[in-house]
XYZ file of N, CA, C and O in Angstrom:
496
model
N -68.378 3.433 -4.626
C -68.414 4.546 -3.727
C -67.087 4.707 -2.976
O -66.628 5.828 -2.797
N -66.520 3.595 -2.562
C -65.263 3.619 -1.829
C -64.133 4.123 -2.726
O -63.238 4.821 -2.261
N -64.192 3.814 -4.023
C -63.154 4.269 -4.946
C -63.182 5.795 -5.079
O -62.137 6.440 -5.193
N -64.405 6.340 -5.097
C -64.549 7.791 -5.195
C -63.981 8.484 -3.959
O -63.325 9.534 -4.076
N -64.217 7.918 -2.818
C -63.685 8.502 -1.570
C -62.165 8.484 -1.568
O -61.525 9.472 -1.191
N -61.561 7.375 -2.008
C -60.102 7.286 -2.084
C -59.560 8.279 -3.107
O -58.527 8.937 -2.872
N -60.235 8.417 -4.240
C -59.802 9.361 -5.271
C -59.886 10.794 -4.752
O -58.980 11.618 -4.989
N -60.952 11.128 -4.040
C -61.108 12.478 -3.476
C -60.034 12.745 -2.425
O -59.403 13.810 -2.410
N -59.800 11.773 -1.544
C -58.756 11.934 -0.515
C -57.377 12.085 -1.147
O -56.563 12.901 -0.693
N -57.113 11.296 -2.180
C -55.833 11.405 -2.886
C -55.713 12.781 -3.535
O -54.650 13.410 -3.487
N -56.786 13.253 -4.144
C -56.784 14.581 -4.762
C -56.549 15.682 -3.741
O -55.778 16.614 -3.970
N -57.221 15.575 -2.591
C -57.037 16.559 -1.525
C -55.592 16.520 -1.023
O -54.978 17.565 -0.780
N -55.020 15.335 -0.893
C -53.629 15.201 -0.429
C -52.669 15.866 -1.413
O -51.725 16.566 -1.012
N -52.901 15.656 -2.721
C -52.041 16.266 -3.736
C -52.164 17.793 -3.687
O -51.166 18.519 -3.748
N -53.391 18.308 -3.560
C -53.602 19.759 -3.476
C -52.907 20.331 -2.243
O -52.246 21.379 -2.312
N -53.038 19.654 -1.110
C -52.382 20.118 0.115
C -50.862 20.080 -0.021
O -50.165 20.985 0.484
N -50.337 19.071 -0.692
C -48.893 18.975 -0.915
C -48.420 20.147 -1.775
O -47.397 20.789 -1.460
N -49.164 20.449 -2.831
C -48.804 21.575 -3.702
C -48.877 22.889 -2.920
O -47.989 23.738 -3.025
N -49.913 23.058 -2.109
C -50.047 24.278 -1.298
C -48.894 24.422 -0.298
O -48.408 25.528 -0.055
N -48.454 23.303 0.248
C -47.343 23.376 1.207
C -46.054 23.801 0.507
O -45.262 24.560 1.067
N -45.835 23.351 -0.736
C -44.655 23.778 -1.488
C -44.732 25.268 -1.813
O -43.735 25.990 -1.709
N -45.913 25.742 -2.200
C -46.088 27.165 -2.506
C -45.836 27.998 -1.255
O -45.149 29.028 -1.294
N -46.395 27.567 -0.125
C -46.214 28.289 1.135
C -44.737 28.312 1.541
O -44.219 29.350 1.978
N -44.047 27.183 1.371
C -42.626 27.113 1.718
C -41.821 28.064 0.835
O -40.888 28.723 1.304
N -42.179 28.148 -0.438
C -41.472 29.047 -1.350
C -41.698 30.498 -0.942
O -40.773 31.307 -0.972
N -42.925 30.848 -0.554
C -43.223 32.198 -0.108
C -42.438 32.535 1.160
O -41.895 33.632 1.294
N -42.375 31.580 2.083
C -41.633 31.800 3.319
C -40.148 31.985 3.036
O -39.492 32.839 3.632
N -39.602 31.172 2.121
C -38.182 31.305 1.805
C -37.913 32.636 1.114
O -36.862 33.252 1.323
N -38.858 33.112 0.309
C -38.699 34.420 -0.329
C -38.682 35.523 0.722
O -37.902 36.474 0.637
N -39.533 35.396 1.724
C -39.586 36.382 2.801
C -38.270 36.391 3.577
O -37.714 37.450 3.861
N -37.769 35.209 3.901
C -36.501 35.110 4.622
C -35.371 35.682 3.768
O -34.498 36.400 4.273
N -35.407 35.404 2.484
C -34.384 35.917 1.578
C -34.407 37.441 1.549
O -33.352 38.089 1.574
N -35.594 38.035 1.511
C -35.707 39.495 1.530
C -35.157 40.063 2.841
O -34.478 41.092 2.852
N -35.452 39.392 3.956
C -34.948 39.850 5.249
C -33.423 39.777 5.303
O -32.774 40.689 5.823
N -32.862 38.708 4.773
C -31.399 38.569 4.747
C -30.793 39.657 3.865
O -29.770 40.259 4.221
N -31.408 39.921 2.714
C -30.913 40.981 1.837
C -30.971 42.335 2.535
O -30.037 43.132 2.432
N -32.065 42.586 3.235
C -32.205 43.857 3.960
C -31.142 43.980 5.044
O -30.536 45.037 5.215
N -30.909 42.881 5.774
C -29.885 42.889 6.816
C -28.505 43.121 6.205
O -27.687 43.868 6.744
N -28.255 42.501 5.084
C -26.981 42.684 4.395
C -26.785 44.134 3.979
O -25.699 44.701 4.154
N -27.816 44.749 3.435
C -27.725 46.157 3.046
C -27.491 47.057 4.257
O -26.697 47.998 4.203
N -28.172 46.751 5.351
C -28.007 47.541 6.569
C -26.577 47.436 7.088
O -25.954 48.439 7.437
N -26.048 46.209 7.125
C -24.678 46.019 7.606
C -23.662 46.687 6.681
O -22.681 47.271 7.140
N -23.902 46.611 5.384
C -23.005 47.257 4.426
C -23.013 48.767 4.634
O -21.966 49.414 4.608
N -24.195 49.326 4.859
C -24.305 50.764 5.109
C -23.577 51.151 6.385
O -22.859 52.156 6.424
N -23.756 50.367 7.443
C -23.070 50.641 8.709
C -21.555 50.567 8.536
O -20.822 51.397 9.074
N -21.096 49.573 7.807
C -19.659 49.426 7.564
C -19.133 50.629 6.795
O -18.063 51.164 7.113
N -19.868 51.086 5.805
C -19.461 52.255 5.037
C -19.365 53.482 5.939
O -18.401 54.252 5.861
N -20.353 53.671 6.809
C -20.339 54.813 7.723
C -19.141 54.747 8.672
O -18.489 55.770 8.936
N -18.833 53.547 9.165
C -17.677 53.394 10.053
C -16.374 53.689 9.321
O -15.471 54.327 9.867
N -16.270 53.222 8.085
C -15.074 53.501 7.298
C -14.921 54.993 7.045
O -13.813 55.531 7.097
N -16.037 55.661 6.796
C -16.011 57.104 6.584
C -15.545 57.820 7.851
O -14.706 58.722 7.794
N -16.089 57.416 9.000
C -15.684 58.037 10.261
C -14.203 57.817 10.528
O -13.497 58.728 10.969
N -13.718 56.603 10.274
C -12.302 56.303 10.469
C -11.449 57.171 9.558
O -10.423 57.717 9.977
N -11.877 57.313 8.326
C -11.143 58.136 7.373
C -11.075 59.590 7.860
O -10.014 60.217 7.831
N -12.206 60.125 8.337
C -12.223 61.500 8.835
C -11.362 61.642 10.089
O -10.700 62.667 10.279
N -11.362 60.618 10.944
C -10.508 60.673 12.137
C -9.034 60.700 11.754
O -8.235 61.418 12.367
N -8.664 59.921 10.750
C -7.279 59.933 10.285
C -6.906 61.310 9.745
O -5.826 61.827 10.028
N -7.803 61.899 8.974
C -7.539 63.231 8.429
C -7.439 64.261 9.555
O -6.533 65.101 9.564
N -8.370 64.174 10.528
C -8.315 65.090 11.667
C -7.003 64.935 12.428
O -6.415 65.923 12.880
N -6.562 63.690 12.586
C -5.290 63.447 13.262
C -4.127 64.075 12.520
O -3.215 64.661 13.126
N -4.142 63.971 11.202
C -3.082 64.585 10.406
C -3.137 66.107 10.514
O -2.094 66.769 10.605
N -4.344 66.675 10.505
C -4.486 68.126 10.640
C -3.964 68.578 12.003
O -3.196 69.549 12.099
N -4.362 67.863 13.061
C -3.892 68.208 14.408
C -2.379 68.090 14.505
O -1.725 68.942 15.104
N -1.840 67.046 13.943
C -0.392 66.852 13.979
C 0.315 67.983 13.243
O 1.344 68.496 13.710
N -0.237 68.390 12.122
C 0.362 69.478 11.345
C 0.284 70.787 12.127
O 1.250 71.536 12.188
N -0.871 71.058 12.745
C -1.035 72.297 13.504
C -0.137 72.337 14.735
O 0.354 73.387 15.124
N 0.078 71.182 15.353
C 0.912 71.128 16.555
C 2.388 70.932 16.238
O 3.218 70.915 17.135
N 2.707 70.710 14.969
C 4.099 70.515 14.578
C 4.628 69.142 14.897
O 5.829 68.945 15.020
N 3.764 68.178 15.039
C 4.165 66.798 15.296
C 4.505 66.162 13.957
O 3.819 66.395 12.969
N 5.550 65.336 13.905
C 5.878 64.686 12.627
C 4.695 63.872 12.111
O 3.891 63.367 12.879
N 4.611 63.752 10.809
C 3.481 63.035 10.205
C 3.461 61.580 10.632
O 4.478 61.016 11.014
N 2.285 60.982 10.541
C 2.106 59.612 11.025
C 2.843 58.593 10.172
O 2.933 57.443 10.537
N 3.376 59.006 9.051
C 4.079 58.048 8.208
C 5.573 57.996 8.518
O 6.296 57.231 7.901
N 6.044 58.819 9.464
C 7.469 58.799 9.774
C 7.839 57.465 10.421
O 7.038 56.840 11.121
N 9.062 57.046 10.187
C 9.521 55.743 10.698
C 9.507 55.702 12.225
O 9.151 54.683 12.809
N 9.892 56.803 12.856
C 9.926 56.822 14.322
C 8.521 56.657 14.895
O 8.318 55.936 15.868
N 7.546 57.300 14.270
C 6.163 57.203 14.757
C 5.629 55.781 14.575
O 4.932 55.266 15.443
N 5.953 55.154 13.468
C 5.522 53.774 13.230
C 6.171 52.839 14.247
O 5.514 51.958 14.813
N 7.466 53.055 14.510
C 8.173 52.252 15.510
C 7.530 52.433 16.877
O 7.283 51.455 17.596
N 7.223 53.674 17.240
C 6.596 53.958 18.532
C 5.226 53.303 18.621
O 4.888 52.680 19.634
N 4.437 53.388 17.572
C 3.095 52.783 17.552
C 3.199 51.266 17.751
O 2.461 50.677 18.546
N 4.122 50.626 17.027
C 4.294 49.179 17.162
C 4.768 48.804 18.562
O 4.298 47.824 19.145
N 5.704 49.573 19.102
C 6.251 49.272 20.427
C 5.170 49.414 21.507
O 5.054 48.566 22.397
N 4.373 50.474 21.430
C 3.291 50.664 22.406
C 2.283 49.526 22.303
O 1.829 48.981 23.317
N 1.956 49.134 21.080
C 1.009 48.033 20.881
C 1.545 46.745 21.498
O 0.820 46.046 22.220
N 2.802 46.418 21.245
C 3.387 45.202 21.816
C 3.436 45.276 23.338
O 3.150 44.295 24.029
N 3.780 46.456 23.875
C 3.855 46.602 25.328
C 2.486 46.419 25.972
O 2.350 45.755 27.002
N 1.463 46.986 25.355
C 0.109 46.846 25.909
C -0.410 45.425 25.794
O -1.306 45.031 26.540
N 0.132 44.663 24.869
C -0.272 43.256 24.760
C 0.531 42.360 25.695
O 0.328 41.161 25.712
N 1.433 42.949 26.475
C 2.108 42.186 27.516
C 3.522 41.741 27.194
O 4.121 40.991 27.969
N 4.090 42.185 26.089
C 5.466 41.814 25.766
C 6.420 42.585 26.672
O 6.167 43.737 27.028
N 7.523 41.951 27.016
C 8.511 42.619 27.852
C 9.291 43.622 27.006
O 9.354 43.523 25.790
N 9.895 44.579 27.691
C 10.672 45.604 26.981
C 11.850 44.963 26.267
O 12.189 45.343 25.134
N 12.453 43.958 26.895
C 13.576 43.263 26.256
C 13.133 42.591 24.950
O 13.820 42.665 23.929
N 11.979 41.965 24.997
C 11.450 41.279 23.817
C 11.113 42.283 22.714
O 11.409 42.056 21.544
N 10.513 43.390 23.096
C 10.157 44.417 22.108
C 11.426 44.984 21.480
O 11.506 45.155 20.261
N 12.420 45.272 22.315
C 13.679 45.818 21.811
C 14.345 44.842 20.837
O 14.847 45.244 19.791
N 14.311 43.557 21.185
C 14.902 42.550 20.295
C 14.147 42.479 18.968
O 14.763 42.378 17.901
N 12.835 42.538 19.028
C 12.025 42.482 17.800
C 12.287 43.680 16.895
O 12.286 43.563 15.680
N 12.484 44.843 17.497
C 12.665 46.066 16.721
C 14.131 46.384 16.445
O 14.443 47.362 15.765
N 15.034 45.587 17.006
C 16.464 45.780 16.746
C 17.043 47.017 17.415
O 17.920 47.663 16.861
N 16.555 47.332 18.598
C 17.035 48.491 19.353
C 17.593 48.038 20.690
O 17.198 46.995 21.215
N 18.499 48.815 21.273
C 18.970 48.491 22.622
C 17.829 48.637 23.632
O 16.903 49.437 23.439
N 17.927 47.878 24.707
C 16.884 47.875 25.731
C 16.691 49.268 26.331
O 15.559 49.711 26.540
N 17.804 49.974 26.590
C 17.709 51.303 27.198
C 16.969 52.287 26.287
O 16.160 53.094 26.749
N 17.231 52.212 24.990
C 16.555 53.106 24.051
C 15.057 52.809 24.006
O 14.228 53.723 23.955
N 14.710 51.521 24.068
C 13.299 51.141 24.057
C 12.614 51.603 25.346
O 11.479 52.060 25.315
N 13.317 51.516 26.485
C 12.756 52.001 27.747
C 12.485 53.497 27.681
O 11.443 53.965 28.141
N 13.423 54.254 27.101
C 13.237 55.702 26.966
C 12.066 56.014 26.038
O 11.292 56.933 26.294
N 11.939 55.233 24.973
C 10.872 55.448 24.008
C 9.499 55.178 24.629
O 8.547 55.926 24.406
N 9.418 54.122 25.454
C 8.134 53.723 26.044
C 7.833 54.365 27.391
O 6.706 54.263 27.877
N 8.795 55.017 28.003
C 8.624 55.552 29.356
C 7.369 56.414 29.510
O 6.598 56.210 30.455
N 7.100 57.371 28.632
C 5.894 58.193 28.832
C 4.594 57.394 28.743
O 3.602 57.743 29.365
N 4.617 56.318 28.009
C 3.397 55.536 27.788
C 3.219 54.438 28.820
O 2.120 53.965 29.026
N 4.292 54.036 29.477
C 4.184 53.024 30.522
C 3.476 53.605 31.740
O 2.679 52.939 32.369
N 3.741 54.866 32.060
C 3.100 55.508 33.212
C 1.598 55.626 32.983
O 0.817 55.423 33.894
N 1.200 55.935 31.767
C -0.228 56.067 31.457
C -0.921 54.737 31.655
O -1.977 54.657 32.258
N -0.293 53.669 31.208
C -0.922 52.354 31.322
C -1.041 51.922 32.783
O -2.037 51.389 33.196
N 0.017 52.178 33.572
C -0.035 51.786 34.964
C -1.077 52.606 35.726
O -1.754 52.109 36.606
N -1.261 53.870 35.364
C -2.260 54.716 35.985
C -3.661 54.224 35.671
O -4.553 54.300 36.483
N -3.860 53.709 34.468
C -5.171 53.179 34.080
C -5.525 51.941 34.872
O -6.673 51.710 35.211
N -4.497 51.118 35.192
C -4.749 49.878 35.922
C -5.222 50.161 37.335
O -5.995 49.419 37.893
N -4.715 51.240 37.941
C -5.055 51.498 39.335
C -6.486 52.013 39.497
O -6.996 52.043 40.584
N -7.116 52.453 38.423
C -8.474 52.976 38.502
C -9.487 51.904 38.623
O -9.465 50.822 38.430
């Protein structure tokens, strides 16, 4: 009688072990589906952001063309963009001028309109 009880308990333990593996596999499948869904959602969001950025670039080019501003690919515009970026990150005008190979006075003239805007923003 005792042997039968041990055999039944062992059988129940094996069945429960198998059920736990099946349940774990189902749970991992569910988590995998959720991760895939999240990945698709993030990919879609990234695509939408890239599309918006692309349209903003095109709008900027259209506005520049309508206003007669040189295109964004001109060397002077690229230099100005880099100089403003460095200035806003805290580089000194002397350092920016040295990096770009320009005299300090020319760099001051180039950045003058944008330095006032930045200082005005700080006071707010």
